[in-house]
Tab-separated table of C-alpha atoms in Angstrom:
chain	number	residue	atom	x	y	z
Z	25	MET	CA	61.140	-71.145	84.368
Z	26	PHE	CA	60.360	-74.590	85.792
Z	27	PRO	CA	60.566	-75.630	88.494
Z	28	GLY	CA	61.543	-72.061	89.412
Z	29	PRO	CA	59.769	-71.122	92.665
Z	30	LEU	CA	58.218	-74.595	92.725
Z	31	GLY	CA	61.673	-75.916	93.608
Z	32	GLN	CA	61.695	-73.921	96.851
Z	33	SER	CA	59.919	-74.045	100.217
Z	34	LEU	CA	57.121	-76.602	100.789
Z	35	ALA	CA	56.576	-77.390	97.117
Z	36	GLY	CA	60.314	-77.857	96.600
Z	37	LYS	CA	60.673	-80.211	99.561
Z	38	ALA	CA	57.689	-82.227	98.364
Z	39	LEU	CA	59.166	-82.372	94.861
Z	40	GLU	CA	62.484	-83.588	96.267
Z	41	ASN	CA	60.704	-86.203	98.380
Z	42	GLY	CA	58.686	-87.512	95.454
Z	43	VAL	CA	55.277	-86.380	96.702
Z	44	TRP	CA	54.704	-84.934	93.238
Z	45	ALA	CA	56.635	-84.896	89.979
Z	46	LEU	CA	57.153	-82.313	87.265
Z	47	GLU	CA	58.083	-82.900	83.638
Z	48	SER	CA	58.964	-79.806	81.621
Z	49	VAL	CA	58.547	-80.255	77.874
Z	50	ASP	CA	60.133	-77.955	75.286
Z	51	ILE	CA	57.514	-77.542	72.556
Z	52	ARG	CA	60.175	-76.335	70.152
Z	53	SER	CA	61.717	-79.809	70.153
Z	54	PHE	CA	58.661	-81.006	68.217
Z	55	ALA	CA	59.126	-78.503	65.371
Z	56	ARG	CA	59.602	-79.995	61.893
Z	57	ASP	CA	61.880	-77.519	60.157
Z	58	LYS	CA	65.500	-76.515	60.571
Z	59	HIS	CA	64.490	-73.249	62.235
Z	60	ARG	CA	62.439	-75.111	64.878
Z	61	SER	CA	59.411	-72.962	64.136
Z	62	VAL	CA	56.432	-73.325	66.441
Z	63	ASP	CA	54.295	-70.450	65.148
Z	64	ASP	CA	53.065	-68.818	61.961
Z	65	THR	CA	51.058	-65.797	60.815
Z	66	PRO	CA	47.307	-65.886	61.502
Z	67	PHE	CA	44.838	-66.639	58.703
Z	68	GLY	CA	42.672	-63.596	58.055
Z	69	GLY	CA	45.490	-61.196	58.829
Z	70	GLY	CA	46.267	-59.289	61.975
Z	71	ALA	CA	49.203	-58.723	64.257
Z	72	GLY	CA	51.184	-61.356	66.076
Z	73	MET	CA	51.829	-65.052	65.538
Z	74	VAL	CA	49.827	-68.186	66.312
Z	75	MET	CA	51.249	-71.472	67.591
Z	76	ARG	CA	50.915	-74.235	65.003
Z	77	PRO	CA	48.462	-77.131	65.538
Z	78	ASP	CA	50.764	-79.803	64.086
Z	79	VAL	CA	53.605	-78.931	66.440
Z	80	LEU	CA	51.349	-78.707	69.484
Z	81	ASP	CA	49.579	-81.939	68.563
Z	82	ALA	CA	52.902	-83.773	68.449
Z	83	ALA	CA	53.971	-82.277	71.789
Z	84	LEU	CA	50.685	-83.078	73.535
Z	85	THR	CA	50.486	-86.611	72.153
Z	86	ALA	CA	54.069	-87.386	73.172
Z	87	THR	CA	53.560	-85.917	76.630
Z	88	ALA	CA	49.999	-86.797	77.668
Z	89	GLY	CA	49.301	-89.633	75.253
Z	90	PRO	CA	46.628	-89.924	72.565
Z	91	VAL	CA	43.160	-88.513	73.223
Z	92	GLY	CA	41.129	-91.053	75.176
Z	93	ALA	CA	44.145	-93.043	76.310
Z	94	PRO	CA	43.857	-94.577	79.815
Z	95	GLY	CA	45.578	-92.500	82.470
Z	96	ARG	CA	45.775	-89.417	80.249
Z	97	GLY	CA	44.371	-87.259	83.028
Z	98	ARG	CA	43.250	-83.685	82.428
Z	99	ALA	CA	44.775	-81.413	79.805
Z	100	ILE	CA	44.561	-77.669	80.399
Z	101	TYR	CA	45.427	-74.662	78.274
Z	102	LEU	CA	46.237	-71.519	80.260
Z	103	SER	CA	44.141	-68.853	78.567
Z	104	PRO	CA	42.581	-65.501	79.601
Z	105	ARG	CA	39.281	-66.611	78.083
Z	106	GLY	CA	39.047	-69.763	80.234
Z	107	ARG	CA	37.311	-70.583	83.486
Z	108	VAL	CA	38.806	-68.489	86.249
Z	109	LEU	CA	40.925	-70.599	88.574
Z	110	ASP	CA	39.318	-70.940	91.989
Z	111	GLN	CA	39.791	-73.127	95.040
Z	112	ALA	CA	37.101	-75.569	93.910
Z	113	LEU	CA	39.002	-76.268	90.687
Z	114	VAL	CA	42.288	-76.467	92.598
Z	115	LYS	CA	40.777	-79.223	94.772
Z	116	GLU	CA	39.615	-81.098	91.670
Z	117	LEU	CA	43.087	-80.981	90.172
Z	118	ALA	CA	44.708	-82.020	93.447
Z	119	ALA	CA	42.621	-85.197	93.273
Z	120	THR	CA	43.654	-85.862	89.659
Z	121	PRO	CA	46.675	-88.176	89.238
Z	122	VAL	CA	47.965	-86.532	86.039
Z	123	VAL	CA	47.509	-82.978	84.761
Z	124	THR	CA	49.060	-81.645	81.549
Z	125	LEU	CA	49.383	-77.871	81.191
Z	126	LEU	CA	49.841	-76.173	77.838
Z	127	CYS	CA	51.459	-72.741	78.087
Z	128	GLY	CA	50.678	-70.568	75.101
Z	129	ARG	CA	52.746	-67.729	73.673
Z	130	TYR	CA	52.367	-65.004	71.078
Z	131	GLU	CA	48.713	-64.440	70.075
Z	132	GLY	CA	47.716	-67.888	71.322
Z	133	VAL	CA	47.328	-71.318	69.782
Z	134	ASP	CA	45.457	-72.663	66.766
Z	135	GLU	CA	41.879	-73.379	67.848
Z	136	ARG	CA	41.869	-76.750	66.104
Z	137	VAL	CA	44.367	-78.284	68.501
Z	138	LEU	CA	42.196	-77.217	71.448
Z	139	ASP	CA	39.219	-78.971	69.871
Z	140	ALA	CA	41.183	-82.059	68.846
Z	141	HIS	CA	42.611	-82.640	72.316
Z	142	GLY	CA	39.596	-81.472	74.308
Z	143	LEU	CA	41.722	-79.000	76.224
Z	144	GLU	CA	40.093	-77.219	79.142
Z	145	GLU	CA	40.822	-73.502	79.219
Z	146	VAL	CA	41.709	-72.001	82.599
Z	147	SER	CA	42.468	-68.365	83.382
Z	148	LEU	CA	44.324	-66.816	86.289
Z	149	GLY	CA	42.182	-63.684	86.051
Z	150	ASP	CA	41.024	-60.865	83.843
Z	151	PHE	CA	44.430	-59.737	82.647
Z	152	VAL	CA	46.933	-60.736	79.972
Z	153	LEU	CA	50.382	-62.248	80.525
Z	154	SER	CA	53.229	-62.642	78.032
Z	155	GLY	CA	52.776	-66.401	78.219
Z	156	GLY	CA	51.063	-69.162	80.131
Z	157	GLU	CA	54.098	-70.104	82.211
Z	158	PRO	CA	53.529	-67.716	85.174
Z	159	ALA	CA	49.899	-68.819	85.314
Z	160	ALA	CA	50.984	-72.471	85.263
Z	161	LEU	CA	53.378	-71.837	88.151
Z	162	CYS	CA	50.540	-70.361	90.232
Z	163	LEU	CA	48.165	-73.196	89.370
Z	164	ILE	CA	50.729	-75.872	90.222
Z	165	ASP	CA	51.651	-74.211	93.518
Z	166	ALA	CA	47.987	-73.983	94.555
Z	167	VAL	CA	47.459	-77.662	93.714
Z	168	VAL	CA	50.660	-79.062	95.216
Z	169	ARG	CA	50.113	-77.501	98.634
Z	170	LEU	CA	46.868	-79.509	98.966
Z	171	LEU	CA	48.575	-82.852	98.373
Z	172	PRO	CA	48.897	-85.080	101.451
Z	173	GLY	CA	52.231	-84.623	103.197
Z	174	VAL	CA	53.044	-81.187	101.746
Z	175	MET	CA	51.751	-78.870	104.484
Z	176	GLY	CA	52.739	-79.618	108.048
Z	177	ASN	CA	49.452	-78.527	109.651
Z	178	THR	CA	46.535	-79.859	107.635
Z	179	GLU	CA	44.063	-77.853	109.726
Z	180	THR	CA	45.484	-74.663	108.226
Z	181	ALA	CA	44.043	-75.440	104.787
Z	182	GLY	CA	40.516	-75.674	106.170
Z	183	GLU	CA	40.652	-72.131	107.538
Z	184	GLU	CA	42.097	-70.372	104.513
Z	185	SER	CA	40.339	-67.975	102.182
Z	186	PHE	CA	37.659	-69.497	99.919
Z	187	GLU	CA	37.402	-72.756	101.871
Z	188	ARG	CA	33.987	-71.800	103.288
Z	189	GLY	CA	33.122	-69.337	100.564
Z	190	LEU	CA	34.646	-66.561	102.672
Z	191	LEU	CA	37.848	-64.561	102.765
Z	192	GLU	CA	40.104	-65.319	105.703
Z	193	TYR	CA	39.836	-63.540	109.042
Z	194	PRO	CA	42.648	-61.189	110.274
Z	195	HIS	CA	45.711	-62.642	112.004
Z	196	TYR	CA	47.735	-61.263	114.940
Z	197	THR	CA	50.870	-62.313	116.827
Z	198	ARG	CA	53.228	-60.924	119.489
Z	199	PRO	CA	53.605	-58.301	120.812
Z	200	ALA	CA	50.073	-57.882	122.153
Z	201	VAL	CA	50.495	-54.092	121.913
Z	202	TRP	CA	52.596	-52.713	119.071
Z	203	THR	CA	53.514	-49.052	118.511
Z	204	ASP	CA	53.678	-48.155	114.828
Z	205	GLY	CA	56.010	-45.655	113.154
Z	206	GLN	CA	53.665	-42.767	113.941
Z	207	GLY	CA	53.637	-43.545	117.654
Z	208	VAL	CA	50.136	-45.034	117.631
Z	209	GLU	CA	49.618	-48.018	119.928
Z	210	ARG	CA	47.822	-50.866	118.187
Z	211	ALA	CA	46.485	-53.667	120.384
Z	212	VAL	CA	45.438	-57.181	119.486
Z	213	PRO	CA	41.644	-57.668	119.799
Z	214	GLU	CA	40.896	-58.622	123.398
Z	215	VAL	CA	38.930	-61.724	122.458
Z	216	LEU	CA	42.066	-63.342	121.016
Z	217	LEU	CA	43.768	-63.026	124.400
Z	218	SER	CA	40.813	-64.431	126.331
Z	219	GLY	CA	41.623	-68.118	125.936
Z	220	HIS	CA	37.912	-68.742	125.242
Z	221	HIS	CA	38.004	-70.933	122.136
Z	222	GLU	CA	34.313	-70.626	121.282
Z	223	LYS	CA	34.421	-66.831	121.486
Z	224	VAL	CA	37.567	-66.805	119.325
Z	225	ARG	CA	35.867	-69.047	116.750
Z	226	ALA	CA	32.793	-66.792	116.680
Z	227	TRP	CA	34.945	-63.655	116.322
Z	228	ARG	CA	36.919	-65.153	113.447
Z	229	LEU	CA	33.760	-66.164	111.609
Z	230	ALA	CA	32.220	-62.730	112.124
Z	231	GLU	CA	35.386	-61.025	110.860
Z	232	ALA	CA	35.558	-63.309	107.821
Z	233	GLU	CA	31.936	-62.484	107.014
Z	234	ARG	CA	32.492	-58.738	107.512
Z	235	ILE	CA	35.554	-58.645	105.258
Z	236	THR	CA	33.962	-60.788	102.561
Z	237	GLU	CA	30.776	-58.707	102.482
Z	238	ALA	CA	32.794	-55.478	102.200
Z	239	ARG	CA	35.422	-56.622	99.683
Z	240	ARG	CA	33.941	-59.457	97.646
Z	241	PRO	CA	30.192	-59.114	97.077
Z	242	ASP	CA	30.487	-61.837	94.423
Z	243	LEU	CA	31.482	-64.284	97.173
Z	244	TRP	CA	29.183	-62.837	99.795
Z	245	SER	CA	25.909	-63.167	97.864
Z	246	PRO	CA	25.964	-66.975	97.471
Z	247	TYR	CA	27.336	-67.434	100.997
Z	248	ALA	CA	24.602	-65.246	102.520
Z	249	ALA	CA	21.915	-67.061	100.520
Z	250	GLU	CA	23.217	-70.445	101.651
Z	251	ARG	CA	23.413	-69.280	105.258
Z	252	GLN	CA	19.843	-67.984	105.122
Z	253	ALA	CA	18.591	-71.279	103.666
Z	254	ARG	CA	20.517	-73.259	106.293
Z	255	ASN	CA	19.075	-71.178	109.126
Z	256	ALA	CA	15.566	-71.568	107.701
Z	257	MET	CA	15.978	-75.347	107.608
Z	258	MET	CA	17.246	-75.395	111.213
Z	259	ASN	CA	14.317	-73.258	112.383
Z	260	LYS	CA	11.875	-75.506	110.525
Z	261	GLY	CA	13.423	-78.542	112.191
Z	262	ARG	CA	13.006	-76.958	115.622
Z	263	ARG	CA	9.342	-76.183	114.957
Z	264	GLN	CA	8.729	-79.760	113.850
Z	265	VAL	CA	10.372	-81.126	116.978
Z	266	ARG	CA	8.180	-78.929	119.156
Z	267	ARG	CA	5.014	-80.074	117.363
Z	268	ARG	CA	5.927	-83.745	117.622
Z	269	ASP	CA	6.923	-83.583	121.279
Z	270	PRO	CA	4.404	-81.325	123.011
Z	271	LYS	CA	4.753	-80.579	126.695
Z	272	PRO	CA	2.508	-82.733	128.930
Z	273	GLU	CA	-0.488	-80.981	130.401
């Protein structure tokens, strides 16, 4: 599964060029019996199997180093009960030299190993996967693309969804007028053809705000509150300037 899609496109080129490195560790190689068992039945009964703390402890220690060791970096367990992955966390991880990801299977992992290693729990969203590997692939891809030298146009990252607390504005390209399969002509918004950069910037911001307010009220509420506070501070500053610099009689 690894590098899988991470070995392709921008992430793959950056991996080949040594911008980032990936070490895949087979947890089963740390099993202690002839069957290479990594799981067992849960205490208290119930369906499914739980990954053993002794096996995971050995794997984590061999991979990331002992708890508290210099340069250990951050250790994360991909779990549906964790903090939901967002762009703010992606930026944090992109600035972290070493990140160790634990991909669970079955019913999950023994809670004691999470406590012993201080593992952060991170979720891809409110749904359940068969294992943590697909979530790890998404997390790594989101982080790698922010590393210096991975994306050709660094300005692109600053305009993407979530960078300003907003979803991204709509995009258009040639032809300027396109006829769809039902014979309807669909034109590019006139402002994008105007060549007026300030008007284009204003249109894109307005569209990003409109889409975010309609589709993601959870994002819109804090953004709108921050915008209102910012405008209030600017208006207060203008009033103070007028009071301090009155017009001569």
